[in-house]
Amino acid sequence: MNLLLFSRFEIGSDGLLCIDDARLQHLLEVHGKEPGDTVRIGEVNGRMGTGKIITINTEVAVLEPTLDRLPPAKLPLILVLALPRPKMLRRVLRAVAEFGVAELHLINSLRVEKSYWQTPVLEEETIRSYLLQGLEQSRDTVVPPVSCHRRFKPFVEDLLPDLVRGRQSLLAHPGDHPPCPRGADGATLLVVGPEGGFIPYEVDKLQAAGCNTVSLGPRILRVENAVTALLGRLF
Amino acid sequence: MNLLLFSRFEIGSDGLLCIDDARLQHLLEVHGKEPGDTVRIGEVNGRMGTGKIITINTEVAVLEPTLDRLPPAKLPLILVLALPRPKMLRRVLRAVAEFGVAELHLINSLRVEKSYWQTPVLEEETIRSYLLQGLEQSRDTVVPPVSCHRRFKPFVEDLLPDLVRGRQSLLAHPGDHPPCPRGADGATLLVVGPEGGFIPYEVDKLQAAGCNTVSLGPRILRVENAVTALLGRLF
C-alpha cells in the first residue's frame, strides 16, 4: 500500500480521518507507524497529500489530513478487452488502475466462455476493490470507469464508432499484421481479444468500426501480460 | 497449454511418446482430443512439431511425434532482477519464459527481505516448473537459465561487467531520469530493482558497472508489471 485511500465520508466534522479496518493493520504491522509520523493519503476520486498521525493503537488511527496535490494524469487510453477468465480479470483490473488506463470496456466474443459473465468478480463492489488495489500501488485516486457489454454486435455497431472517433484505434490480434506502434500518438483506443483471438467475423466488425489490426509478435501471451506489454510499448 | 512439452526420455524405443500425467487430463478435459487428432508438441530444449494421437484413454495417451520446427528465437535480453517476494517471483518466472527472455539473474539488495531467499519457489525443480508453464503458453521449448546471486557486491563487481560488455545496459529506477528507450538497439541488459528501488550505494555500483539509469514514468508499478511493460517497450 503506497497510498492510503479513503472516502470523504470518513472525514469527521472535526476534519480528522479515522481508520479502524484493514488499513489500520497495515499501518501498524507493515509500516510500524507511530503518533507524529505521516502517511501518504488520497481521497478516492479527489486530491492526495499526507496524513499526520494524531493517535494510533490497535483499535483506531486518527489522522490529520493535508490534501495539497492532484492525482497523476491518466493515460489517454480507452482499453476494450474481451472478458478474460476471473483469475485474469482480477489482475487486469488491478493493472488497469495501476497504469492509469482512463476507461475500460469488457466485451463479449464467441471465445469468451458464457460462465465468465457469472463471476462474482464482476459485481460492482468487487470490481471497485480491485481497482482500488491498483490505485494504492501507483498512488492515484481516480477510479477508472468499467463498463460491461454482454453482446458483441450492439457494442461494435452502436457504441464503438463513437469511442473510435478522434482516437488512434488499434486491435491487437495474433497473425501477420504490422507491429504495434511504439509510442502512442495522443488519444488511443486499444482492443485486446480473448485467448485464441477474436473470430474472423468479429475482426471484420472491429475493423469496420475503425480499428487497425496490429501484431504483438509471434508469441502467444497471457492476456494480462499482453495488456501490460502493450501499455509499456504505447505509453 | 498451447504446447505439450515433453522430455526426450519420454520417447520410447518405438519412437512413440506416452503421456499419463496432468498433461493427459488436459488433453482429455480441456482439448477433448481423440485418436487421429494432432497436438502441438515440443521437446524440452529441442524441436517442436505435432503429435498424432494413436491411443487415448483415461490411463494413457500414445502420440506419434513429428518434430520439424525450431523453437522461436529468444529476445536478446539478460534480465537482472532484485529477488521479488515469492508470489511475484512465480509470475515473473512464467513471464520470463513466456516473453522469451534469454537469461535471468536474481540478485540481492538491501531492500530484498532475507526470508525471500528461503522460499521453496527457488528450488531448482520449482523454478523449472514455472518456466515450463511460460514456455507452454508462448510455444517455446528452451528453458532460460536462471542464476541466483545472494551477495550484491560480488555480483556487481565480478560478474556484471562481463554481462554488460557489448550490451545496451539499462537500470530501471524510480526518479527523474531519461525515459526508458523505445525499441532495444540489439543485445540488451536490463536491471530492475526491488519494491522501493535500490539504495543509492547500489545504484552507484550498478552505474559504475556500466548501467544507464532510466525511468518508467511517475507511477510505482508492481515488479511483475514493470518487467512486462519494459519488455513490451524494448522489444
Coordinates of C-alpha atoms in Angstrom, one line a residue:
Chain A
M1 CA 0.0 0.0 0.0
N2 CA 1.9 3.0 -1.3
L3 CA -1.1 5.3 -0.7
L4 CA -3.8 5.1 2.0
L5 CA -7.1 5.7 0.1
F6 CA -10.1 6.9 2.0
S7 CA -13.6 8.1 1.2
R8 CA -14.7 11.7 2.0
F9 CA -17.4 10.2 4.3
E10 CA -14.6 9.0 6.6
I11 CA -13.6 12.6 7.4
G12 CA -15.4 13.7 10.6
S13 CA -16.9 17.1 11.3
D14 CA -13.6 17.9 13.1
G15 CA -11.7 17.5 9.8
L16 CA -9.9 14.3 11.1
L17 CA -9.8 10.9 9.4
C18 CA -10.5 7.8 11.5
I19 CA -9.2 4.5 10.2
D20 CA -10.2 1.2 12.0
D21 CA -10.1 -1.6 9.4
A22 CA -7.5 -3.5 7.4
R23 CA -5.7 -0.2 6.6
L24 CA -5.1 0.2 10.3
Q25 CA -3.5 -3.2 10.5
H26 CA -1.3 -2.3 7.5
L27 CA -0.2 1.0 9.2
L28 CA 0.7 -0.9 12.3
E29 CA 2.2 -4.1 11.0
V30 CA 3.8 -3.2 7.7
H31 CA 4.7 0.4 8.2
G32 CA 5.1 0.4 12.0
K33 CA 3.6 3.9 12.2
E34 CA 3.6 5.9 15.5
P35 CA 2.0 9.2 16.6
G36 CA 3.6 12.1 14.8
D37 CA 4.5 10.1 11.7
T38 CA 3.0 11.0 8.4
V39 CA 1.3 8.7 5.8
R40 CA 0.7 9.3 2.1
I41 CA -3.1 9.5 1.8
G42 CA -5.6 10.2 -1.0
E43 CA -9.3 10.8 -1.2
V44 CA -11.0 8.4 -3.6
N45 CA -11.7 10.5 -6.8
G46 CA -10.1 13.5 -5.0
R47 CA -6.8 15.1 -4.0
M48 CA -3.8 13.5 -2.4
G49 CA -1.4 14.6 0.3
T50 CA -0.3 13.4 3.7
G51 CA -2.0 12.4 6.9
K52 CA -0.3 13.2 10.2
I53 CA -1.0 10.5 12.8
I54 CA -2.5 12.1 15.9
T55 CA -3.4 8.8 17.7
I56 CA -2.7 5.2 16.7
N57 CA -3.5 2.0 18.6
T58 CA -4.9 -1.4 17.8
E59 CA -8.4 0.0 17.7
V60 CA -8.1 3.1 15.6
A61 CA -5.8 5.6 13.9
V62 CA -6.7 9.3 13.8
L63 CA -5.0 11.3 11.1
E64 CA -4.9 15.0 10.3
P65 CA -5.1 15.2 6.5
T66 CA -3.4 17.8 4.3
L67 CA -4.6 17.3 0.7
D68 CA -2.5 19.6 -1.4
R69 CA -1.8 17.7 -4.6
L70 CA -3.8 16.5 -7.7
P71 CA -3.6 12.8 -8.6
P72 CA -1.4 11.9 -11.6
A73 CA -2.8 12.3 -15.1
K74 CA -4.4 9.2 -16.6
L75 CA -3.1 7.6 -19.8
P76 CA -5.1 8.9 -22.8
L77 CA -6.3 5.3 -23.4
I78 CA -9.6 3.5 -23.6
L79 CA -9.0 -0.2 -23.3
V80 CA -11.6 -2.6 -24.8
L81 CA -11.0 -6.2 -23.6
A82 CA -12.8 -9.4 -24.3
L83 CA -13.8 -10.6 -20.9
P84 CA -11.0 -12.8 -19.5
R85 CA -11.5 -15.6 -17.1
P86 CA -12.0 -14.5 -13.5
K87 CA -8.4 -15.1 -12.3
M88 CA -7.0 -12.9 -15.1
L89 CA -9.8 -10.4 -14.8
R90 CA -8.7 -9.6 -11.2
R91 CA -5.2 -9.0 -12.3
V92 CA -6.3 -6.9 -15.3
L93 CA -8.5 -4.7 -13.1
R94 CA -5.6 -4.0 -10.8
A95 CA -3.2 -3.3 -13.7
V96 CA -5.7 -1.0 -15.4
A97 CA -5.9 1.2 -12.3
E98 CA -2.2 0.9 -11.6
F99 CA -1.1 2.0 -15.1
G100 CA -3.7 4.8 -15.2
V101 CA -5.9 3.5 -18.1
A102 CA -8.7 6.1 -18.4
E103 CA -11.6 3.8 -19.2
L104 CA -12.2 0.0 -19.5
H105 CA -14.8 -1.8 -21.6
L106 CA -15.3 -5.5 -21.1
I107 CA -16.9 -7.1 -24.1
N108 CA -18.2 -10.4 -25.3
S109 CA -16.7 -12.6 -28.0
L110 CA -17.6 -16.1 -29.3
R111 CA -14.4 -17.3 -27.5
V112 CA -15.5 -15.8 -24.1
E113 CA -17.0 -18.6 -22.1
K114 CA -20.5 -17.8 -21.0
S115 CA -19.7 -18.7 -17.4
Y116 CA -17.2 -15.8 -17.2
W117 CA -20.1 -13.4 -17.2
Q118 CA -21.4 -15.0 -14.0
T119 CA -18.3 -14.4 -11.9
P120 CA -18.7 -12.5 -8.6
V121 CA -15.6 -10.5 -9.7
L122 CA -17.9 -8.5 -11.9
E123 CA -20.0 -7.3 -9.0
E124 CA -19.7 -3.6 -8.8
E125 CA -18.1 -3.5 -5.3
T126 CA -15.7 -6.3 -6.2
I127 CA -14.5 -4.5 -9.4
R128 CA -14.0 -1.4 -7.3
S129 CA -12.0 -3.2 -4.7
Y130 CA -9.5 -4.5 -7.3
L131 CA -9.3 -1.1 -8.9
L132 CA -8.5 0.5 -5.5
Q133 CA -5.7 -2.0 -5.0
G134 CA -4.2 -0.8 -8.3
L135 CA -4.6 2.9 -7.3
E136 CA -3.0 2.2 -3.9
Q137 CA 0.0 0.7 -5.7
S138 CA 0.7 3.5 -8.1
R139 CA -0.5 6.4 -6.0
D140 CA -3.6 7.5 -7.8
T141 CA -7.1 8.3 -6.5
V142 CA -9.3 8.3 -9.6
V143 CA -11.3 5.1 -10.1
P144 CA -11.5 4.4 -13.8
P145 CA -15.0 3.7 -15.2
V146 CA -15.5 0.0 -16.1
S147 CA -18.4 -1.0 -18.5
C148 CA -19.6 -4.4 -19.3
H149 CA -21.1 -5.2 -22.8
R150 CA -22.5 -8.7 -22.9
R151 CA -23.5 -8.5 -26.5
F152 CA -20.7 -8.0 -29.1
K153 CA -22.7 -6.7 -32.1
P154 CA -24.6 -3.8 -30.3
F155 CA -21.3 -2.7 -28.8
V156 CA -19.3 -2.6 -32.0
E157 CA -22.1 -1.2 -34.1
D158 CA -23.7 1.3 -31.8
L159 CA -21.0 2.3 -29.2
L160 CA -17.6 1.6 -30.7
P161 CA -17.7 4.1 -33.6
D162 CA -18.2 7.0 -31.1
L163 CA -15.3 5.7 -28.9
V164 CA -13.0 5.4 -32.0
R165 CA -13.7 8.9 -33.3
G166 CA -10.7 11.1 -32.8
R167 CA -8.6 8.3 -31.4
Q168 CA -5.8 6.2 -32.9
S169 CA -7.6 2.8 -32.7
L170 CA -5.7 -0.5 -32.6
L171 CA -6.8 -4.1 -32.5
A172 CA -4.0 -6.3 -31.1
H173 CA -4.6 -9.7 -32.9
P174 CA -2.4 -12.7 -33.5
G175 CA -1.2 -13.1 -37.0
D176 CA 0.9 -11.4 -39.7
H177 CA 0.0 -7.8 -39.2
P178 CA 2.1 -4.6 -38.9
P179 CA 3.7 -4.5 -35.4
C180 CA 2.0 -2.4 -32.8
P181 CA 3.4 1.1 -32.9
R182 CA 5.9 2.3 -30.3
G183 CA 4.7 5.4 -28.6
A184 CA 1.0 6.3 -28.9
D185 CA 0.2 9.4 -30.9
G186 CA -2.2 11.0 -28.5
A187 CA -5.7 9.7 -27.7
T188 CA -5.8 5.9 -28.2
L189 CA -8.2 3.1 -28.2
L190 CA -6.8 -0.4 -27.8
V191 CA -8.8 -3.6 -28.3
V192 CA -7.4 -6.9 -27.0
G193 CA -9.2 -10.2 -27.7
P194 CA -9.8 -13.4 -25.8
E195 CA -7.3 -16.2 -25.5
G196 CA -7.2 -17.7 -29.1
G197 CA -8.2 -14.3 -30.5
F198 CA -11.4 -12.9 -32.0
I199 CA -13.1 -14.9 -34.7
P200 CA -12.9 -13.6 -38.3
Y201 CA -16.4 -12.1 -38.2
E202 CA -15.5 -10.2 -35.0
V203 CA -12.3 -8.9 -36.5
D204 CA -14.2 -7.7 -39.6
K205 CA -16.7 -5.8 -37.4
L206 CA -13.9 -4.2 -35.3
Q207 CA -12.1 -3.2 -38.5
A208 CA -15.3 -1.8 -39.9
A209 CA -15.7 0.3 -36.8
G210 CA -12.3 1.9 -37.5
C211 CA -9.7 -0.4 -35.7
N212 CA -6.4 -1.0 -37.3
T213 CA -5.1 -4.6 -36.7
V214 CA -1.6 -4.8 -35.3
S215 CA 0.6 -7.7 -34.1
L216 CA 2.4 -8.2 -30.8
G217 CA 4.9 -10.6 -32.3
P218 CA 5.0 -14.4 -32.7
R219 CA 4.5 -15.4 -29.1
I220 CA 1.0 -16.1 -27.6
L221 CA 1.0 -14.1 -24.3
R222 CA -1.4 -14.4 -21.4
V223 CA -4.0 -11.7 -21.6
E224 CA -2.6 -9.8 -18.6
N225 CA 0.9 -9.9 -20.0
A226 CA -0.2 -8.8 -23.4
V227 CA -2.1 -5.8 -21.9
T228 CA 0.8 -4.7 -19.7
A229 CA 3.4 -5.2 -22.6
L230 CA 1.1 -3.1 -24.9
L231 CA 0.8 -0.4 -22.3
G232 CA 4.6 -0.2 -21.9
R233 CA 5.0 -0.1 -25.6
L234 CA 2.4 2.6 -26.3
F235 CA 3.0 5.0 -23.3
Chain B
M1 CA -1.4 -25.2 -22.6
N2 CA -0.7 -24.1 -26.1
L3 CA 2.2 -26.6 -26.5
L4 CA 2.6 -30.0 -24.9
L5 CA 6.2 -30.1 -23.6
F6 CA 7.9 -33.5 -23.1
S7 CA 11.4 -34.7 -22.2
R8 CA 13.3 -36.9 -24.6
F9 CA 13.4 -39.6 -22.0
E10 CA 9.6 -39.9 -22.5
I11 CA 10.1 -41.2 -26.1
G12 CA 10.1 -45.0 -26.1
S13 CA 12.4 -47.2 -28.3
D14 CA 9.4 -47.4 -30.7
G15 CA 9.7 -43.7 -31.2
L16 CA 6.3 -43.1 -29.6
L17 CA 5.5 -40.6 -26.8
C18 CA 3.5 -41.9 -23.8
I19 CA 1.7 -39.3 -21.6
D20 CA 0.0 -40.4 -18.3
D21 CA 0.1 -37.4 -16.0
A22 CA -1.6 -34.0 -15.7
R23 CA -0.9 -33.4 -19.4
L24 CA -3.2 -36.3 -20.2
Q25 CA -6.0 -34.8 -18.2
H26 CA -5.5 -31.6 -20.0
L27 CA -5.7 -33.3 -23.4
L28 CA -8.9 -35.1 -22.4
E29 CA -10.7 -32.4 -20.5
V30 CA -9.7 -29.1 -22.0
H31 CA -9.0 -30.1 -25.5
G32 CA -11.3 -33.2 -25.8
K33 CA -8.7 -34.9 -28.0
E34 CA -9.5 -38.3 -29.7
P35 CA -7.4 -40.8 -31.7
G36 CA -6.4 -39.3 -35.0
D37 CA -6.3 -35.8 -33.7
T38 CA -3.0 -33.9 -33.6
V39 CA -1.5 -31.9 -30.8
R40 CA 1.2 -29.2 -30.8
I41 CA 4.2 -30.7 -29.0
G42 CA 7.8 -29.7 -28.2
E43 CA 10.8 -31.4 -26.7
V44 CA 12.2 -29.5 -23.8
N45 CA 15.3 -27.7 -25.1
G46 CA 14.7 -29.3 -28.5
R47 CA 12.5 -29.1 -31.6
M48 CA 8.8 -28.6 -31.9
G49 CA 6.1 -30.1 -34.2
T50 CA 3.0 -32.2 -33.9
G51 CA 2.0 -35.4 -32.1
K52 CA -0.6 -37.6 -33.8
I53 CA -2.7 -39.4 -31.2
I54 CA -2.6 -43.1 -31.7
T55 CA -4.4 -44.1 -28.5
I56 CA -6.0 -42.0 -25.8
N57 CA -8.0 -43.1 -22.7
T58 CA -8.1 -42.1 -19.0
E59 CA -4.9 -44.1 -18.3
V60 CA -2.6 -43.0 -21.1
A61 CA -2.2 -41.2 -24.4
V62 CA 0.2 -42.5 -27.0
L63 CA 1.4 -40.0 -29.6
E64 CA 3.5 -40.3 -32.8
P65 CA 5.7 -37.2 -32.8
T66 CA 6.9 -35.2 -35.9
L67 CA 9.4 -32.7 -34.8
D68 CA 10.1 -30.5 -37.8
R69 CA 10.5 -26.9 -36.4
L70 CA 12.9 -24.9 -34.4
P71 CA 11.6 -23.0 -31.3
P72 CA 11.2 -19.3 -31.7
A73 CA 14.2 -17.0 -31.2
K74 CA 14.8 -15.6 -27.7
L75 CA 14.8 -11.9 -27.1
P76 CA 18.4 -10.6 -26.9
L77 CA 17.9 -9.8 -23.3
I78 CA 19.6 -10.6 -20.0
L79 CA 17.2 -9.6 -17.1
V80 CA 18.8 -8.8 -13.7
L81 CA 16.1 -8.6 -11.1
A82 CA 16.2 -8.0 -7.3
L83 CA 14.6 -11.1 -5.9
P84 CA 10.9 -10.3 -5.5
R85 CA 8.6 -11.9 -2.9
P86 CA 7.6 -15.5 -3.7
K87 CA 4.2 -14.7 -5.1
M88 CA 5.6 -12.3 -7.6
L89 CA 8.6 -14.5 -8.3
R90 CA 6.3 -17.2 -9.6
R91 CA 4.7 -14.8 -12.0
V92 CA 8.0 -13.3 -13.1
L93 CA 9.4 -16.8 -13.8
R94 CA 6.4 -17.6 -16.0
A95 CA 6.6 -14.2 -17.8
V96 CA 10.4 -14.5 -18.4
A97 CA 9.9 -17.8 -20.2
E98 CA 6.7 -16.6 -21.9
F99 CA 8.3 -13.5 -23.4
G100 CA 11.5 -15.4 -24.4
V101 CA 14.0 -13.6 -22.1
A102 CA 17.3 -15.2 -22.8
E103 CA 18.7 -15.3 -19.3
L104 CA 17.6 -14.3 -15.8
H105 CA 19.8 -13.3 -12.8
L106 CA 18.1 -12.9 -9.4
I107 CA 20.2 -10.7 -7.1
N108 CA 20.2 -9.4 -3.6
S109 CA 19.6 -5.8 -2.5
L110 CA 19.3 -4.2 0.9
R111 CA 15.5 -4.0 0.3
V112 CA 15.2 -7.7 -0.5
E113 CA 13.8 -9.3 2.6
K114 CA 16.2 -12.1 3.8
S115 CA 13.3 -14.5 4.1
Y116 CA 12.7 -14.3 0.3
W117 CA 15.9 -16.4 -0.3
Q118 CA 14.4 -19.2 1.8
T119 CA 11.3 -19.7 -0.4
P120 CA 10.7 -23.2 -1.9
V121 CA 10.0 -21.4 -5.2
L122 CA 13.8 -21.1 -5.6
E123 CA 14.3 -24.8 -5.6
E124 CA 15.6 -25.9 -8.9
E125 CA 12.7 -28.1 -9.9
T126 CA 10.2 -25.5 -8.8
I127 CA 11.8 -22.8 -10.8
R128 CA 11.8 -25.1 -13.8
S129 CA 8.1 -25.9 -13.4
Y130 CA 7.2 -22.2 -13.6
L131 CA 9.4 -21.7 -16.6
L132 CA 7.8 -24.6 -18.4
Q133 CA 4.4 -23.1 -17.8
G134 CA 5.6 -19.9 -19.5
L135 CA 7.1 -21.9 -22.4
E136 CA 3.8 -23.9 -22.8
Q137 CA 1.9 -20.6 -23.1
S138 CA 4.0 -19.0 -25.8
R139 CA 5.1 -22.2 -27.6
D140 CA 8.8 -22.3 -26.9
T141 CA 10.9 -25.2 -25.7
V142 CA 14.1 -23.7 -24.5
V143 CA 14.4 -23.3 -20.7
P144 CA 16.1 -20.0 -20.0
P145 CA 19.0 -20.2 -17.4
V146 CA 18.2 -18.7 -14.0
S147 CA 21.1 -17.8 -11.6
C148 CA 20.8 -16.7 -8.0
H149 CA 23.3 -14.3 -6.5
R150 CA 22.8 -13.9 -2.8
R151 CA 25.5 -11.3 -2.4
F152 CA 25.1 -8.0 -4.2
K153 CA 28.7 -6.7 -4.2
P154 CA 30.5 -9.8 -5.7
F155 CA 27.7 -9.9 -8.4
V156 CA 28.1 -6.3 -9.5
E157 CA 31.9 -6.2 -9.2
D158 CA 32.9 -9.6 -10.5
L159 CA 30.1 -10.8 -12.8
L160 CA 28.1 -7.8 -14.0
P161 CA 30.9 -6.0 -16.0
D162 CA 31.2 -9.1 -18.2
L163 CA 27.5 -9.3 -18.8
V164 CA 27.3 -5.5 -19.6
R165 CA 30.1 -5.7 -22.2
G166 CA 28.7 -5.3 -25.7
R167 CA 25.2 -4.8 -24.5
Q168 CA 23.0 -1.7 -24.1
S169 CA 22.6 -1.8 -20.3
L170 CA 19.7 -0.2 -18.5
L171 CA 18.8 0.3 -14.9
A172 CA 15.1 1.0 -14.5
H173 CA 14.9 3.1 -11.3
P174 CA 12.3 5.4 -9.8
G175 CA 13.1 9.1 -10.1
D176 CA 13.8 11.9 -12.6
H177 CA 15.9 10.0 -15.2
P178 CA 15.6 9.9 -19.0
P179 CA 12.7 7.7 -20.1
C180 CA 13.4 4.1 -21.0
P181 CA 14.2 3.9 -24.7
R182 CA 11.5 2.5 -27.1
G183 CA 12.9 -0.3 -29.1
A184 CA 16.1 -2.0 -27.9
D185 CA 19.2 -1.5 -30.0
G186 CA 20.3 -5.1 -30.2
A187 CA 21.7 -7.0 -27.2
T188 CA 20.4 -5.6 -24.0
L189 CA 20.8 -6.0 -20.3
L190 CA 18.0 -4.7 -18.1
V191 CA 18.2 -4.3 -14.3
V192 CA 15.0 -3.9 -12.2
G193 CA 15.2 -3.2 -8.5
P194 CA 13.1 -4.3 -5.5
E195 CA 9.9 -2.6 -4.4
G196 CA 11.1 0.8 -3.2
G197 CA 14.1 0.7 -5.5
F198 CA 17.8 0.0 -5.0
I199 CA 19.5 2.1 -2.3
P200 CA 21.9 4.9 -3.5
Y201 CA 25.0 2.8 -2.9
E202 CA 23.6 0.0 -5.0
V203 CA 22.6 2.5 -7.8
D204 CA 26.2 3.8 -7.8
K205 CA 27.6 0.3 -8.1
L206 CA 25.3 -0.6 -10.9
Q207 CA 26.1 2.6 -12.7
A208 CA 29.9 2.0 -12.2
A209 CA 29.4 -1.4 -13.8
G210 CA 28.1 0.3 -16.9
C211 CA 24.3 0.6 -16.4
N212 CA 22.4 3.7 -17.6
T213 CA 19.6 4.8 -15.3
V214 CA 16.2 5.2 -17.0
S215 CA 12.7 5.9 -15.7
L216 CA 9.5 4.1 -16.3
G217 CA 7.3 7.2 -15.6
P218 CA 5.8 8.6 -12.4
R219 CA 3.8 5.6 -11.3
I220 CA 5.1 2.9 -9.0
L221 CA 4.3 -0.4 -10.7
R222 CA 4.3 -3.9 -9.2
V223 CA 7.5 -5.6 -10.2
E224 CA 5.8 -8.1 -12.5
N225 CA 4.0 -5.3 -14.3
A226 CA 7.2 -3.1 -14.5
V227 CA 9.0 -6.1 -16.1
T228 CA 6.3 -6.9 -18.7
A229 CA 5.8 -3.2 -19.6
L230 CA 9.6 -2.8 -20.1
L231 CA 9.7 -5.9 -22.3
G232 CA 6.8 -4.6 -24.4
R233 CA 8.6 -1.2 -24.7
L234 CA 12.0 -2.6 -25.6
F235 CA 11.1 -5.5 -28.0

